[in-house]
Amino acid sequence: MVSTSPTDEGVDDRPVILLVSEENTDYLLDEFGRYARDYDLRTAHSGAESGQVVKSLPPGQQLALVVTESVLPDMEVLETFHRLRKYVPTCRRVVAAHWSRFREDAERLRPGLAKGKYDAYLLMPRGQRDEEFHTAICELLSDWNQTVAAPVVETIRVVSPTSDGLTLAVRDFLDRIGMPHLVHHPDSEVGREILAKLNGPGGDPTYPVVEQWNGDPYSVTSVRDVAISIYGRPDQIDVDRVADLVIVGAGPAGLAASVYAASEGLGTVSIEAEAIGGQAGTSSMIRNYLGFPRGISGMRLAQRARNQAIRFGTRFFTGWPATGLEVGRDGAPHVVRTEGGDVRARAVVIASGVSYRRLGVEAIDGMVGSGVNYGAAMTAAREMEGADVFVVGGGNSAGQAAIHLSRFARSVTILVRRPDLSATMSSYLIGEIAFNPRISIEGCRRVIDGGGEGRLEWIEVEDTTNGQRTRREAGGLFLLLGAIAHCDWVPHEVARDPNGFVLTGRDVPSTAWRDGLPPENLETTVPGIFAVGDIRAGSMKRVASASGEGASVVPLIHAWLEPVPTPV
Ligand SMILES: Cc1cc2nc3c(=O)[nH]c(=O)nc-3n(C[C@H](O)[C@H](O)[C@H](O)COP(=O)(O)OP(=O)(O)OC[C@H]3O[C@@H](n4cnc5c(N)ncnc54)[C@H](O)[C@@H]3O)c2cc1C
């Protein structure tokens, strides 16, 4: 076992990169030399030895990455990852296949990659400046650093004596917008330094106190205070200014619209109720978005899109829900209302998305992305091969998810609060489920708890008829409790379906067509007001489709703003 760490002088706080190979540890150590300043490079020659290395790490030293050859002398590589995962569920795992075995080992190991058993299947680095290999390694380390490690660089410093609700909400907001921060106790050296700048000595501030890299510290009374200090208030826009376009909602759909509209010269304002990124921003890993073969965390995707939109000139205001939309008549601009001021624009894109009803069980909501999934089951289903999984919900989406999951899982159990599915699911789905030997239905059930080592392993289910509780092994939990459209701010002139989703194009009832024609594809019943992404009735509810619609709406906005003159 080799270590490059200077641990003799004290505790090494560099995270560990563990390189596992029977014969090529020296080669790998040399190739990973460029990381030696920031990471403690360790080696092992077998699966068993890799376990010993991990168990011997001093408390507090983290394992960031394991890189193993595709063949180990004592056990299968996937077994090695499985064992290591028990000790360190969060480390990133890479297979670096030897060039001579790349193809044959790929056949054996790639299915495990699709199921999320490890993070990347790479070819061993080919000597100096194999930047392709190191790009993959850097991406994985960056992802690990952003989601697991305490930040080394502090962009924002927070002072608070407790983890009260407001401090947690501020931290959550900063996490979601990708601002590295640490919380300091008021009595710590950093805490005292910041408080002295706030009040002078002896002051008695309200907590939390936030200090931004480019400003003075301030006491925070709501998350919005932090949002304002970063992005400003909508009423900072000149009252006489009319933007070309205001986009409400900065999830993938709104962000794509911002990038394409601003890059094509439209004066674009984006209003976001919470943090940029929407639902996608809360996903720990999006694996099916085009162009990211190793997946990308929703937060990083959102950050990149936001930076791209800002670069083209989009003005963002976050922490401001649109509270209303006044339709402009006879050429007057539309007005989007927020508590921080109104924004006037010639065109509006509604991109306010949906949220999934939450289970409300803290232990389970804390494991979203680690065996617990809200909404679509398509991607995660492959990871469920051979597992016993549970679907909660009695609607058609729950039925479809159960059928899809049964192609992979050993068993699928649908848990519903009602005695059966007859009142909530279409009969064709009920019939299909009845003929599927892998799916069973349990009525009068609710999930009350769950847990596992870094990933969901069990749930506790209550029989609501007698209060009896049972603990069940669970490889996955899919919560399809219904999507709620974010549309309370949308005026009645914009037609919606009975569930509140905005109707566009040919889905608009013919009674609302103009001159016998339906609105354009992504246009609503009000000229100049468009809808994209999950809020749109009939949308696909995926990141790619939402961002595709965000891009596709821009030519329609151009056409609306500059109508082609009718030939005389
Ligand atoms: C945990 C999770 C994991 C997922 N994983 C995947 C995946 O792996 N692959 C995939 O393809 N899809 C995935 N999805 C689905 C995907 O994230 C959504 O389909 C996509 O985010 C929809 O984008 P959107 O922009 O239409 O809406 P949203 O992402 O819902 O964004 C809407 C935004 O509008 C804001 N908003 C709402 N009301 C207002 C208002 N009044 N004023 C201002 N702003 C407002 C919201 O705060 C939000 O930021 C996942 C969803 C979740 C919840």
mmCIF file of C-alpha atoms in Angstrom, residues 175-444:
data_model
loop_
_atom_site.group_PDB
_atom_site.id
_atom_site.type_symbol
_atom_site.label_atom_id
_atom_site.label_comp_id
_atom_site.label_asym_id
_atom_site.label_seq_id
_atom_site.Cartn_x
_atom_site.Cartn_y
_atom_site.Cartn_z
ATOM 1 C CA ASP A 175 -26.139 25.178 -2.722
ATOM 2 C CA ARG A 176 -28.714 25.312 -5.481
ATOM 3 C CA ILE A 177 -27.099 28.293 -7.152
ATOM 4 C CA GLY A 178 -23.643 26.743 -6.771
ATOM 5 C CA MET A 179 -22.168 29.287 -4.330
ATOM 6 C CA PRO A 180 -19.543 27.569 -2.149
ATOM 7 C CA HIS A 181 -19.993 28.641 1.460
ATOM 8 C CA LEU A 182 -19.234 27.653 5.030
ATOM 9 C CA VAL A 183 -21.131 28.438 8.224
ATOM 10 C CA HIS A 184 -19.039 29.937 11.028
ATOM 11 C CA HIS A 185 -20.003 30.161 14.675
ATOM 12 C CA PRO A 186 -20.180 33.763 15.974
ATOM 13 C CA ASP A 187 -17.481 32.901 18.549
ATOM 14 C CA SER A 188 -15.055 31.542 15.946
ATOM 15 C CA GLU A 189 -12.224 33.693 14.614
ATOM 16 C CA VAL A 190 -13.907 34.163 11.231
ATOM 17 C CA GLY A 191 -17.288 34.761 12.905
ATOM 18 C CA ARG A 192 -15.854 37.516 15.105
ATOM 19 C CA GLU A 193 -14.081 39.132 12.142
ATOM 20 C CA ILE A 194 -17.291 39.300 10.100
ATOM 21 C CA LEU A 195 -19.438 40.511 13.012
ATOM 22 C CA ALA A 196 -16.949 43.269 13.785
ATOM 23 C CA LYS A 197 -17.440 44.590 10.241
ATOM 24 C CA LEU A 198 -21.209 44.396 10.653
ATOM 25 C CA ASN A 199 -21.775 46.209 13.913
ATOM 26 C CA GLY A 200 -18.513 47.212 15.339
ATOM 27 C CA PRO A 201 -17.478 45.534 18.587
ATOM 28 C CA GLY A 202 -20.234 44.505 21.013
ATOM 29 C CA GLY A 203 -23.054 44.577 18.466
ATOM 30 C CA ASP A 204 -25.903 42.144 18.745
ATOM 31 C CA PRO A 205 -26.955 41.076 15.240
ATOM 32 C CA THR A 206 -29.827 38.866 14.153
ATOM 33 C CA TYR A 207 -28.656 35.652 12.549
ATOM 34 C CA PRO A 208 -27.758 34.404 10.072
ATOM 35 C CA VAL A 209 -25.313 37.032 8.898
ATOM 36 C CA VAL A 210 -24.095 36.672 5.323
ATOM 37 C CA GLU A 211 -20.928 38.131 3.838
ATOM 38 C CA GLN A 212 -20.495 38.034 0.107
ATOM 39 C CA TRP A 213 -17.104 38.031 -1.580
ATOM 40 C CA ASN A 214 -17.643 41.573 -2.906
ATOM 41 C CA GLY A 215 -19.676 43.243 -0.196
ATOM 42 C CA ASP A 216 -20.278 44.106 3.427
ATOM 43 C CA PRO A 217 -21.931 41.594 5.752
ATOM 44 C CA TYR A 218 -25.652 41.898 6.388
ATOM 45 C CA SER A 219 -28.248 40.262 8.646
ATOM 46 C CA VAL A 220 -30.660 38.064 6.740
ATOM 47 C CA THR A 221 -34.380 37.960 7.431
ATOM 48 C CA SER A 222 -35.359 35.787 4.459
ATOM 49 C CA VAL A 223 -33.738 33.866 1.604
ATOM 50 C CA ARG A 224 -34.887 36.679 -0.653
ATOM 51 C CA ASP A 225 -32.387 39.064 1.052
ATOM 52 C CA VAL A 226 -29.590 36.833 -0.209
ATOM 53 C CA ALA A 227 -31.163 36.585 -3.679
ATOM 54 C CA ILE A 228 -31.444 40.394 -3.847
ATOM 55 C CA SER A 229 -27.821 40.877 -2.862
ATOM 56 C CA ILE A 230 -26.783 38.628 -5.747
ATOM 57 C CA TYR A 231 -29.320 39.400 -8.492
ATOM 58 C CA GLY A 232 -31.074 42.624 -7.416
ATOM 59 C CA ARG A 233 -34.798 43.480 -7.496
ATOM 60 C CA PRO A 234 -37.111 43.628 -10.511
ATOM 61 C CA ASP A 235 -37.928 47.283 -9.755
ATOM 62 C CA GLN A 236 -34.293 48.149 -10.490
ATOM 63 C CA ILE A 237 -35.331 47.972 -14.133
ATOM 64 C CA ASP A 238 -36.181 51.400 -15.469
ATOM 65 C CA VAL A 239 -39.997 51.746 -15.214
ATOM 66 C CA ASP A 240 -40.195 53.058 -18.750
ATOM 67 C CA ARG A 241 -38.252 50.163 -20.179
ATOM 68 C CA VAL A 242 -40.145 47.502 -22.073
ATOM 69 C CA ALA A 243 -38.198 44.290 -22.462
ATOM 70 C CA ASP A 244 -38.591 42.272 -25.630
ATOM 71 C CA LEU A 245 -39.217 39.179 -23.581
ATOM 72 C CA VAL A 246 -39.847 38.191 -19.983
ATOM 73 C CA ILE A 247 -39.526 34.521 -19.101
ATOM 74 C CA VAL A 248 -41.217 33.306 -15.930
ATOM 75 C CA GLY A 249 -39.407 30.295 -14.473
ATOM 76 C CA ALA A 250 -35.736 29.390 -14.811
ATOM 77 C CA GLY A 251 -35.847 25.602 -15.049
ATOM 78 C CA PRO A 252 -34.436 23.929 -18.175
ATOM 79 C CA ALA A 253 -37.258 25.306 -20.373
ATOM 80 C CA GLY A 254 -36.872 28.907 -19.182
ATOM 81 C CA LEU A 255 -33.077 28.725 -19.231
ATOM 82 C CA ALA A 256 -33.021 27.427 -22.808
ATOM 83 C CA ALA A 257 -35.413 30.203 -23.856
ATOM 84 C CA SER A 258 -33.104 32.735 -22.101
ATOM 85 C CA VAL A 259 -29.998 31.465 -23.865
ATOM 86 C CA TYR A 260 -31.548 31.356 -27.334
ATOM 87 C CA ALA A 261 -33.520 34.606 -27.012
ATOM 88 C CA ALA A 262 -30.599 36.621 -25.612
ATOM 89 C CA SER A 263 -28.121 35.124 -28.070
ATOM 90 C CA GLU A 264 -30.391 36.223 -30.902
ATOM 91 C CA GLY A 265 -30.489 39.799 -29.696
ATOM 92 C CA LEU A 266 -33.752 39.923 -27.738
ATOM 93 C CA GLY A 267 -33.703 42.027 -24.559
ATOM 94 C CA THR A 268 -34.517 39.233 -22.107
ATOM 95 C CA VAL A 269 -35.512 39.253 -18.433
ATOM 96 C CA SER A 270 -35.901 36.046 -16.411
ATOM 97 C CA ILE A 271 -38.012 35.966 -13.240
ATOM 98 C CA GLU A 272 -37.513 32.949 -10.973
ATOM 99 C CA ALA A 273 -39.425 32.234 -7.757
ATOM 100 C CA GLU A 274 -36.705 30.204 -6.075
ATOM 101 C CA ALA A 275 -33.259 29.161 -7.292
ATOM 102 C CA ILE A 276 -32.271 28.811 -10.927
ATOM 103 C CA GLY A 277 -32.521 25.216 -12.204
ATOM 104 C CA GLY A 278 -36.094 24.214 -11.408
ATOM 105 C CA GLN A 279 -36.809 20.547 -10.780
ATOM 106 C CA ALA A 280 -33.748 19.536 -12.766
ATOM 107 C CA GLY A 281 -31.613 21.588 -10.379
ATOM 108 C CA THR A 282 -32.681 19.298 -7.541
ATOM 109 C CA SER A 283 -31.633 16.116 -9.354
ATOM 110 C CA SER A 284 -28.322 14.717 -8.096
ATOM 111 C CA MET A 285 -27.505 13.163 -11.470
ATOM 112 C CA ILE A 286 -29.185 13.548 -14.843
ATOM 113 C CA ARG A 287 -27.973 10.609 -16.896
ATOM 114 C CA ASN A 288 -30.022 10.905 -20.060
ATOM 115 C CA TYR A 289 -29.299 14.457 -21.213
ATOM 116 C CA LEU A 290 -27.685 14.526 -24.631
ATOM 117 C CA GLY A 291 -23.960 15.174 -24.629
ATOM 118 C CA PHE A 292 -23.192 14.148 -21.040
ATOM 119 C CA PRO A 293 -22.222 10.458 -21.257
ATOM 120 C CA ARG A 294 -21.162 10.345 -17.618
ATOM 121 C CA GLY A 295 -24.253 12.267 -16.502
ATOM 122 C CA ILE A 296 -24.340 15.734 -14.969
ATOM 123 C CA SER A 297 -25.714 16.948 -11.677
ATOM 124 C CA GLY A 298 -28.780 19.132 -12.145
ATOM 125 C CA MET A 299 -27.150 21.956 -10.229
ATOM 126 C CA ARG A 300 -24.113 22.035 -12.526
ATOM 127 C CA LEU A 301 -26.284 21.909 -15.620
ATOM 128 C CA ALA A 302 -28.326 24.822 -14.289
ATOM 129 C CA GLN A 303 -25.228 26.807 -13.368
ATOM 130 C CA ARG A 304 -23.736 26.362 -16.818
ATOM 131 C CA ALA A 305 -26.978 27.354 -18.525
ATOM 132 C CA ARG A 306 -27.344 30.398 -16.264
ATOM 133 C CA ASN A 307 -23.782 31.520 -17.039
ATOM 134 C CA GLN A 308 -24.434 31.020 -20.743
ATOM 135 C CA ALA A 309 -27.631 33.089 -20.570
ATOM 136 C CA ILE A 310 -25.940 35.856 -18.552
ATOM 137 C CA ARG A 311 -23.095 35.906 -21.051
ATOM 138 C CA PHE A 312 -25.574 36.664 -23.830
ATOM 139 C CA GLY A 313 -27.199 39.397 -21.749
ATOM 140 C CA THR A 314 -30.185 37.864 -19.927
ATOM 141 C CA ARG A 315 -31.051 39.741 -16.740
ATOM 142 C CA PHE A 316 -32.039 37.334 -13.938
ATOM 143 C CA PHE A 317 -34.108 38.073 -10.849
ATOM 144 C CA THR A 318 -34.383 35.129 -8.488
ATOM 145 C CA GLY A 319 -36.409 34.782 -5.313
ATOM 146 C CA TRP A 320 -39.341 36.619 -6.922
ATOM 147 C CA PRO A 321 -42.409 34.577 -7.824
ATOM 148 C CA ALA A 322 -44.528 36.152 -10.533
ATOM 149 C CA THR A 323 -47.738 36.985 -8.707
ATOM 150 C CA GLY A 324 -49.754 38.024 -11.729
ATOM 151 C CA LEU A 325 -49.717 38.699 -15.445
ATOM 152 C CA GLU A 326 -51.662 41.590 -16.888
ATOM 153 C CA VAL A 327 -52.415 41.046 -20.541
ATOM 154 C CA GLY A 328 -51.461 44.023 -22.706
ATOM 155 C CA ARG A 329 -54.171 45.105 -25.121
ATOM 156 C CA ASP A 330 -54.017 46.974 -28.419
ATOM 157 C CA GLY A 331 -50.252 46.824 -28.679
ATOM 158 C CA ALA A 332 -49.577 47.694 -25.023
ATOM 159 C CA PRO A 333 -46.915 45.533 -23.348
ATOM 160 C CA HIS A 334 -47.795 42.633 -21.065
ATOM 161 C CA VAL A 335 -46.952 43.232 -17.401
ATOM 162 C CA VAL A 336 -45.553 40.527 -15.116
ATOM 163 C CA ARG A 337 -46.106 41.426 -11.476
ATOM 164 C CA THR A 338 -43.841 40.507 -8.561
ATOM 165 C CA GLU A 339 -43.651 41.777 -4.992
ATOM 166 C CA GLY A 340 -40.407 43.452 -5.993
ATOM 167 C CA GLY A 341 -41.826 45.409 -8.910
ATOM 168 C CA ASP A 342 -43.400 44.934 -12.340
ATOM 169 C CA VAL A 343 -41.642 43.973 -15.537
ATOM 170 C CA ARG A 344 -43.152 45.091 -18.849
ATOM 171 C CA ALA A 345 -42.469 43.097 -21.973
ATOM 172 C CA ARG A 346 -43.702 42.681 -25.521
ATOM 173 C CA ALA A 347 -43.687 38.894 -25.238
ATOM 174 C CA VAL A 348 -43.952 36.512 -22.282
ATOM 175 C CA VAL A 349 -42.854 32.899 -21.955
ATOM 176 C CA ILE A 350 -44.559 30.883 -19.217
ATOM 177 C CA ALA A 351 -41.994 28.300 -18.058
ATOM 178 C CA SER A 352 -43.069 27.875 -14.450
ATOM 179 C CA GLY A 353 -43.065 24.064 -14.493
ATOM 180 C CA VAL A 354 -44.559 21.725 -11.962
ATOM 181 C CA SER A 355 -43.723 20.293 -8.603
ATOM 182 C CA TYR A 356 -44.409 16.757 -7.507
ATOM 183 C CA ARG A 357 -46.458 16.250 -4.379
ATOM 184 C CA ARG A 358 -43.998 15.240 -1.703
ATOM 185 C CA LEU A 359 -44.409 12.256 0.574
ATOM 186 C CA GLY A 360 -43.583 14.400 3.588
ATOM 187 C CA VAL A 361 -41.414 11.730 5.245
ATOM 188 C CA GLU A 362 -38.128 13.453 6.010
ATOM 189 C CA ALA A 363 -35.901 10.345 5.904
ATOM 190 C CA ILE A 364 -37.217 9.452 2.464
ATOM 191 C CA ASP A 365 -37.228 12.920 0.941
ATOM 192 C CA GLY A 366 -33.564 13.147 2.001
ATOM 193 C CA MET A 367 -32.719 10.186 -0.270
ATOM 194 C CA VAL A 368 -34.082 11.535 -3.545
ATOM 195 C CA GLY A 369 -31.643 10.381 -6.246
ATOM 196 C CA SER A 370 -30.319 7.546 -4.035
ATOM 197 C CA GLY A 371 -33.007 4.969 -4.611
ATOM 198 C CA VAL A 372 -35.908 7.403 -4.086
ATOM 199 C CA ASN A 373 -37.407 8.964 -7.217
ATOM 200 C CA TYR A 374 -40.172 11.461 -7.785
ATOM 201 C CA GLY A 375 -41.928 11.442 -11.139
ATOM 202 C CA ALA A 376 -40.568 9.746 -14.236
ATOM 203 C CA ALA A 377 -39.153 6.248 -13.667
ATOM 204 C CA MET A 378 -37.625 5.792 -17.098
ATOM 205 C CA THR A 379 -33.962 6.379 -16.353
ATOM 206 C CA ALA A 380 -33.756 4.935 -12.865
ATOM 207 C CA ALA A 381 -35.613 1.771 -13.907
ATOM 208 C CA ARG A 382 -32.494 0.183 -15.390
ATOM 209 C CA GLU A 383 -30.773 0.465 -12.031
ATOM 210 C CA MET A 384 -33.494 -1.696 -10.491
ATOM 211 C CA GLU A 385 -32.521 -4.980 -12.133
ATOM 212 C CA GLY A 386 -33.212 -7.852 -9.732
ATOM 213 C CA ALA A 387 -34.443 -5.532 -6.969
ATOM 214 C CA ASP A 388 -37.714 -5.391 -5.047
ATOM 215 C CA VAL A 389 -39.161 -1.955 -5.740
ATOM 216 C CA PHE A 390 -42.192 -0.006 -4.569
ATOM 217 C CA VAL A 391 -44.356 2.479 -6.436
ATOM 218 C CA VAL A 392 -46.501 4.843 -4.397
ATOM 219 C CA GLY A 393 -49.531 6.310 -6.141
ATOM 220 C CA GLY A 394 -52.721 5.135 -7.758
ATOM 221 C CA GLY A 395 -52.886 7.208 -10.957
ATOM 222 C CA ASN A 396 -52.056 6.292 -14.542
ATOM 223 C CA SER A 397 -48.496 7.563 -14.179
ATOM 224 C CA ALA A 398 -47.973 5.163 -11.253
ATOM 225 C CA GLY A 399 -49.390 2.289 -13.337
ATOM 226 C CA GLN A 400 -47.160 3.083 -16.297
ATOM 227 C CA ALA A 401 -44.119 3.372 -14.024
ATOM 228 C CA ALA A 402 -44.911 -0.013 -12.429
ATOM 229 C CA ILE A 403 -45.189 -1.714 -15.831
ATOM 230 C CA HIS A 404 -41.938 -0.175 -17.008
ATOM 231 C CA LEU A 405 -40.151 -1.083 -13.768
ATOM 232 C CA SER A 406 -41.345 -4.700 -13.969
ATOM 233 C CA ARG A 407 -39.123 -5.140 -17.044
ATOM 234 C CA PHE A 408 -36.096 -4.759 -14.786
ATOM 235 C CA ALA A 409 -37.057 -5.328 -11.154
ATOM 236 C CA ARG A 410 -37.654 -8.716 -9.535
ATOM 237 C CA SER A 411 -40.873 -7.474 -7.988
ATOM 238 C CA VAL A 412 -42.885 -4.259 -8.111
ATOM 239 C CA THR A 413 -45.383 -3.463 -5.374
ATOM 240 C CA ILE A 414 -47.855 -0.628 -5.870
ATOM 241 C CA LEU A 415 -48.833 0.956 -2.549
ATOM 242 C CA VAL A 416 -52.063 2.979 -2.509
ATOM 243 C CA ARG A 417 -54.024 4.694 0.227
ATOM 244 C CA ARG A 418 -57.356 3.646 -1.282
ATOM 245 C CA PRO A 419 -58.440 0.011 -1.052
ATOM 246 C CA ASP A 420 -57.715 -0.505 -4.792
ATOM 247 C CA LEU A 421 -56.975 1.276 -8.066
ATOM 248 C CA SER A 422 -60.445 1.281 -9.587
ATOM 249 C CA ALA A 423 -61.251 4.926 -8.847
ATOM 250 C CA THR A 424 -57.932 6.390 -9.958
ATOM 251 C CA MET A 425 -56.371 4.319 -12.778
ATOM 252 C CA SER A 426 -57.585 3.585 -16.325
ATOM 253 C CA SER A 427 -59.041 0.115 -16.645
ATOM 254 C CA TYR A 428 -56.680 -0.891 -19.471
ATOM 255 C CA LEU A 429 -53.728 -0.296 -17.110
ATOM 256 C CA ILE A 430 -55.443 -2.143 -14.260
ATOM 257 C CA GLY A 431 -55.930 -5.091 -16.636
ATOM 258 C CA GLU A 432 -52.303 -5.027 -17.793
ATOM 259 C CA ILE A 433 -51.102 -4.937 -14.194
ATOM 260 C CA ALA A 434 -53.380 -7.845 -13.231
ATOM 261 C CA PHE A 435 -51.746 -10.012 -15.918
ATOM 262 C CA ASN A 436 -48.212 -9.044 -14.929
ATOM 263 C CA PRO A 437 -46.858 -11.650 -12.482
ATOM 264 C CA ARG A 438 -44.153 -9.315 -11.207
ATOM 265 C CA ILE A 439 -46.543 -6.548 -10.089
ATOM 266 C CA SER A 440 -48.700 -6.711 -6.978
ATOM 267 C CA ILE A 441 -51.020 -4.108 -5.456
ATOM 268 C CA GLU A 442 -51.447 -3.396 -1.767
ATOM 269 C CA GLY A 443 -54.332 -1.105 -0.831
ATOM 270 C CA CYS A 444 -54.816 0.933 2.373
#
